CSV table of C-alpha atoms in Angstrom, one decimal:
chain,number,residue,atom,x,y,z
I,1272,GLU,CA,8.2,-1.8,7.0
I,1273,ASP,CA,5.4,-3.7,5.3
I,1274,GLN,CA,2.1,-2.4,6.6
I,1275,VAL,CA,-1.6,-3.0,5.9
I,1276,THR,CA,-4.1,-0.4,7.3
I,1277,GLN,CA,-7.9,-0.8,7.2
I,1278,SER,CA,-10.4,2.0,7.7
I,1279,PRO,CA,-12.7,2.7,9.3
I,1280,GLU,CA,-12.2,0.6,12.4
I,1281,ALA,CA,-15.9,0.3,12.7
I,1282,LEU,CA,-18.9,1.2,10.5
I,1283,ARG,CA,-22.5,1.2,11.3
I,1284,LEU,CA,-25.0,1.4,8.4
I,1285,GLN,CA,-28.7,1.2,7.9
I,1286,GLU,CA,-30.0,-1.7,5.8
I,1287,GLY,CA,-29.8,-0.7,2.2
I,1288,GLU,CA,-27.2,2.1,2.8
I,1289,SER,CA,-24.3,1.4,0.5
I,1290,SER,CA,-20.7,2.2,1.5
I,1291,SER,CA,-17.0,1.2,1.1
I,1292,LEU,CA,-14.3,-0.2,3.3
I,1293,ASN,CA,-10.7,0.7,2.6
I,1294,CYS,CA,-7.5,-1.3,2.8
I,1295,SER,CA,-4.3,0.6,2.1
I,1296,TYR,CA,-0.9,-1.1,1.9
I,1297,THR,CA,2.8,-0.2,1.8
I,1298,VAL,CA,4.7,-3.4,0.9
I,1299,SER,CA,7.8,-4.1,-0.9
I,1300,GLY,CA,6.3,-6.5,-3.4
I,1301,LEU,CA,2.6,-7.4,-3.7
I,1302,ARG,CA,1.8,-10.9,-4.8
I,1303,GLY,CA,-1.9,-10.8,-4.0
I,1304,LEU,CA,-4.5,-9.0,-1.9
I,1305,PHE,CA,-7.1,-11.0,-0.1
I,1306,TRP,CA,-10.4,-10.1,1.6
I,1307,TYR,CA,-12.0,-12.2,4.3
I,1308,ARG,CA,-15.1,-12.0,6.3
I,1309,GLN,CA,-15.1,-13.1,10.0
I,1310,ASP,CA,-18.1,-13.7,12.2
I,1311,PRO,CA,-17.8,-13.7,16.0
I,1312,GLY,CA,-16.2,-16.9,17.3
I,1313,LYS,CA,-15.4,-18.2,13.8
I,1314,GLY,CA,-12.4,-18.4,11.5
I,1315,PRO,CA,-12.0,-16.0,8.6
I,1316,GLU,CA,-14.0,-16.9,5.6
I,1317,PHE,CA,-12.4,-16.3,2.2
I,1318,LEU,CA,-14.2,-13.7,-0.1
I,1319,PHE,CA,-11.8,-12.5,-2.9
I,1320,THR,CA,-8.3,-12.5,-4.2
I,1321,LEU,CA,-7.0,-9.6,-6.3
I,1322,TYR,CA,-3.6,-9.8,-8.1
I,1323,SER,CA,-3.1,-6.7,-10.2
I,1324,ALA,CA,-4.2,-3.0,-10.2
I,1325,GLY,CA,-7.5,-2.5,-12.0
I,1326,GLU,CA,-8.8,-5.9,-11.1
I,1327,GLU,CA,-12.3,-6.2,-9.8
I,1328,LYS,CA,-14.2,-9.1,-8.3
I,1329,GLU,CA,-17.9,-9.4,-7.3
I,1330,LYS,CA,-20.0,-11.7,-5.1
I,1331,GLU,CA,-23.6,-10.9,-4.3
I,1332,ARG,CA,-23.6,-7.4,-2.7
I,1333,LEU,CA,-19.8,-7.2,-2.4
I,1334,LYS,CA,-17.4,-5.9,-4.9
I,1335,ALA,CA,-13.6,-5.7,-4.4
I,1336,THR,CA,-11.3,-3.4,-6.4
I,1337,LEU,CA,-7.6,-2.9,-6.4
I,1338,THR,CA,-5.2,0.0,-7.2
I,1339,LYS,CA,-1.5,0.2,-6.7
I,1340,LYS,CA,-1.8,1.5,-3.2
I,1341,GLU,CA,-5.2,0.4,-1.9
I,1342,SER,CA,-8.2,-1.8,-2.2
I,1343,PHE,CA,-11.8,-1.1,-1.6
I,1344,LEU,CA,-14.6,-3.4,-0.6
I,1345,HIS,CA,-17.8,-1.9,-1.8
I,1346,ILE,CA,-21.0,-3.1,-0.2
I,1347,THR,CA,-24.3,-2.3,-2.1
I,1348,ALA,CA,-27.7,-2.3,-0.4
I,1349,PRO,CA,-26.4,-4.3,2.6
I,1350,LYS,CA,-28.6,-6.5,4.8
I,1351,PRO,CA,-28.2,-7.3,8.5
I,1352,GLU,CA,-26.6,-10.7,7.6
I,1353,ASP,CA,-23.7,-8.8,6.1
I,1354,SER,CA,-22.7,-7.7,9.6
I,1355,ALA,CA,-19.2,-9.0,10.4
I,1356,THR,CA,-15.6,-8.0,10.6
I,1357,TYR,CA,-13.9,-7.7,7.2
I,1358,LEU,CA,-10.2,-8.5,7.0
I,1359,CYS,CA,-7.8,-7.5,4.3
I,1360,ALA,CA,-4.4,-9.3,3.9
I,1361,VAL,CA,-1.5,-8.9,1.5
I,1362,TYR,CA,0.9,-11.6,0.4
I,1363,ILE,CA,4.4,-10.1,0.2
I,1364,GLN,CA,6.9,-11.3,-2.4
I,1365,GLY,CA,9.8,-13.0,-0.9
I,1366,ALA,CA,8.5,-12.8,2.7
I,1367,GLN,CA,6.4,-16.0,2.3
I,1368,LYS,CA,3.6,-14.6,4.6
I,1369,LEU,CA,0.3,-12.9,4.7
I,1370,VAL,CA,0.2,-9.5,6.4
I,1371,PHE,CA,-3.2,-8.7,7.8
I,1372,GLY,CA,-4.9,-5.4,8.6
I,1373,GLN,CA,-6.7,-4.9,11.8
I,1374,GLY,CA,-10.1,-5.3,10.2
I,1375,THR,CA,-13.3,-3.2,9.9
I,1376,ARG,CA,-16.2,-4.2,12.1
I,1377,LEU,CA,-19.4,-3.6,10.0
I,1378,THR,CA,-22.8,-3.5,11.6
I,1379,ILE,CA,-26.0,-3.3,9.5
I,1380,ASN,CA,-29.0,-2.2,11.3
I,1381,PRO,CA,-32.5,-3.3,10.1
Q,477,ASP,CA,-15.3,-25.7,3.7
Q,478,ALA,CA,-11.6,-26.5,3.2
Q,479,GLY,CA,-11.9,-29.6,5.4
Q,480,ILE,CA,-9.9,-28.2,8.3
Q,481,THR,CA,-10.6,-29.2,11.9
Q,482,GLN,CA,-8.9,-28.0,15.0
Q,483,SER,CA,-8.7,-29.6,18.4
Q,484,PRO,CA,-9.4,-28.8,21.1
Q,485,ARG,CA,-11.8,-25.9,20.4
Q,486,HIS,CA,-11.4,-24.5,23.9
Q,487,LYS,CA,-8.8,-25.0,26.5
Q,488,VAL,CA,-8.0,-23.5,29.9
Q,489,THR,CA,-4.6,-24.3,31.3
Q,490,GLU,CA,-2.2,-23.0,33.9
Q,491,THR,CA,1.1,-21.1,33.5
Q,492,GLY,CA,4.0,-23.4,33.0
Q,493,THR,CA,2.1,-26.4,31.6
Q,494,PRO,CA,2.7,-27.7,28.1
Q,495,VAL,CA,-0.1,-27.4,25.6
Q,496,THR,CA,-0.5,-29.0,22.1
Q,497,LEU,CA,-3.0,-27.8,19.6
Q,498,ARG,CA,-3.9,-30.0,16.6
Q,499,CYS,CA,-4.8,-29.0,13.1
Q,500,HIS,CA,-6.1,-31.7,10.7
Q,501,GLN,CA,-6.9,-31.4,7.0
Q,502,THR,CA,-8.5,-33.9,4.8
Q,503,GLU,CA,-7.3,-32.8,1.3
Q,504,ASN,CA,-3.5,-33.3,1.3
Q,505,HIS,CA,-2.6,-29.6,0.9
Q,506,ARG,CA,1.1,-28.9,1.0
Q,507,TYR,CA,1.1,-25.7,3.0
Q,508,MET,CA,-0.2,-25.3,6.5
Q,509,TYR,CA,0.0,-22.4,8.9
Q,510,TRP,CA,-0.6,-21.4,12.5
Q,511,TYR,CA,-1.8,-17.9,13.4
Q,512,ARG,CA,-2.8,-16.2,16.6
Q,513,GLN,CA,-5.4,-13.5,16.7
Q,514,ASP,CA,-5.4,-10.8,19.4
Q,515,PRO,CA,-7.3,-7.5,19.9
Q,516,GLY,CA,-5.2,-4.7,18.5
Q,517,HIS,CA,-2.8,-7.0,16.7
Q,518,GLY,CA,-4.9,-8.8,14.2
Q,519,LEU,CA,-3.8,-12.1,12.8
Q,520,ARG,CA,-0.1,-12.9,13.1
Q,521,LEU,CA,1.8,-15.9,11.7
Q,522,ILE,CA,3.4,-18.2,14.3
Q,523,HIS,CA,4.9,-21.0,12.1
Q,524,TYR,CA,4.2,-22.6,8.8
Q,525,SER,CA,4.9,-25.8,7.0
Q,526,TYR,CA,5.6,-26.5,3.4
Q,527,GLY,CA,5.7,-30.3,3.6
Q,528,VAL,CA,6.1,-33.2,5.9
Q,529,LYS,CA,8.9,-32.4,8.4
Q,530,ASP,CA,9.5,-29.0,6.6
Q,531,THR,CA,8.6,-26.0,8.8
Q,532,ASP,CA,9.7,-22.5,9.3
Q,533,LYS,CA,9.2,-19.6,11.7
Q,534,GLY,CA,6.7,-16.8,11.4
Q,535,GLU,CA,6.8,-13.3,13.0
Q,536,VAL,CA,5.8,-14.4,16.5
Q,537,SER,CA,7.4,-17.8,16.9
Q,538,ASP,CA,9.1,-17.4,20.3
Q,539,GLY,CA,7.7,-19.8,22.8
Q,540,TYR,CA,6.1,-22.0,20.2
Q,541,SER,CA,7.2,-25.1,18.3
Q,542,VAL,CA,5.5,-27.1,15.6
Q,543,SER,CA,5.7,-30.6,14.0
Q,544,ARG,CA,4.3,-32.2,10.9
Q,545,SER,CA,4.9,-35.9,10.7
Q,546,LYS,CA,2.0,-36.5,8.3
Q,547,THR,CA,0.6,-34.4,5.5
Q,548,GLU,CA,-2.8,-34.1,7.2
Q,549,ASP,CA,-1.7,-33.0,10.7
Q,550,PHE,CA,0.1,-29.9,11.9
Q,551,LEU,CA,0.7,-29.6,15.6
Q,552,LEU,CA,1.5,-26.4,17.6
Q,553,THR,CA,3.1,-26.8,21.0
Q,554,LEU,CA,3.5,-24.3,23.7
Q,555,GLU,CA,6.3,-25.9,25.7
Q,556,SER,CA,5.6,-23.9,28.9
Q,557,ALA,CA,2.5,-21.8,28.6
Q,558,THR,CA,2.5,-18.1,29.7
Q,559,SER,CA,-0.4,-15.7,30.2
Q,560,SER,CA,0.8,-13.8,27.1
Q,561,GLN,CA,-0.1,-16.8,25.0
Q,562,THR,CA,-3.8,-16.5,25.9
Q,563,SER,CA,-5.2,-16.0,22.4
Q,564,VAL,CA,-7.3,-17.5,19.7
Q,565,TYR,CA,-5.3,-19.8,17.5
Q,566,PHE,CA,-6.2,-20.4,13.8
Q,567,CYS,CA,-4.8,-23.0,11.5
Q,568,ALA,CA,-4.9,-22.4,7.8
Q,569,ILE,CA,-4.0,-24.2,4.5
Q,570,SER,CA,-3.1,-23.0,1.1
Q,571,ALA,CA,-5.2,-24.7,-1.5
Q,572,GLY,CA,-2.9,-24.1,-4.5
Q,573,LEU,CA,0.5,-25.3,-5.7
Q,574,VAL,CA,2.3,-22.1,-4.7
Q,575,GLN,CA,2.4,-20.5,-1.3
Q,576,GLU,CA,0.9,-17.2,-2.3
Q,577,GLU,CA,-2.4,-18.7,-3.2
Q,578,THR,CA,-5.5,-18.3,-1.1
Q,579,GLN,CA,-5.4,-19.5,2.5
Q,580,TYR,CA,-8.4,-21.1,4.1
Q,581,PHE,CA,-8.9,-21.0,7.8
Q,582,GLY,CA,-10.1,-23.5,10.4
Q,583,PRO,CA,-12.6,-22.7,13.1
Q,584,GLY,CA,-10.0,-21.7,15.8
Q,585,THR,CA,-9.0,-22.8,19.3
Q,586,ARG,CA,-9.6,-20.4,22.2
Q,587,LEU,CA,-6.8,-20.8,24.7
Q,588,LEU,CA,-6.8,-19.2,28.2
Q,589,VAL,CA,-3.6,-19.4,30.3
Q,590,LEU,CA,-4.2,-18.7,33.9
């Protein structure tokens, strides 16, 4: 069964404390891995798309990486405004759908 | 901003009543999607559309129907709402020419079925 698992479920950091969020997947055919940010009461906001192992994308304090079995979202020197739920999704070849993980709720304390 | 609006943004209804949610886009994208988001389940696909009058089911389509009579509008209908359909509903579009390209989401509709 196609599955996307994110860990940890929740993460609390101090401002400036770098860390990583994990997205592991077991799918029959990966056609793309997507990272989104979701603030309370809002729709998911697109961050990155990764298509092949070894690919990396960066945006401000965020960097996404991809291997054959997992993706990491690295956050460097986070600020309180980086607090949000981060969602990972995988597009599966032939299934014509995105499969989402449960998300990681990130809190950055000042 | 992918030019997606959803209406209504909030709705309270009673069990057994029909409900229609609307998704409107301004940029003529081919692919449109309806998801629901629930605690413990994440985002799940209800239905999607790949063109005017072309739709298909997602993983949680029971109790839902959709219609797309114009490129810009994708309607989700709950024929007879049940309490299990209390959820937050998101519309999304694919901005590219192929379906696996990035999806962009609307602001959501919060539905409460009493």
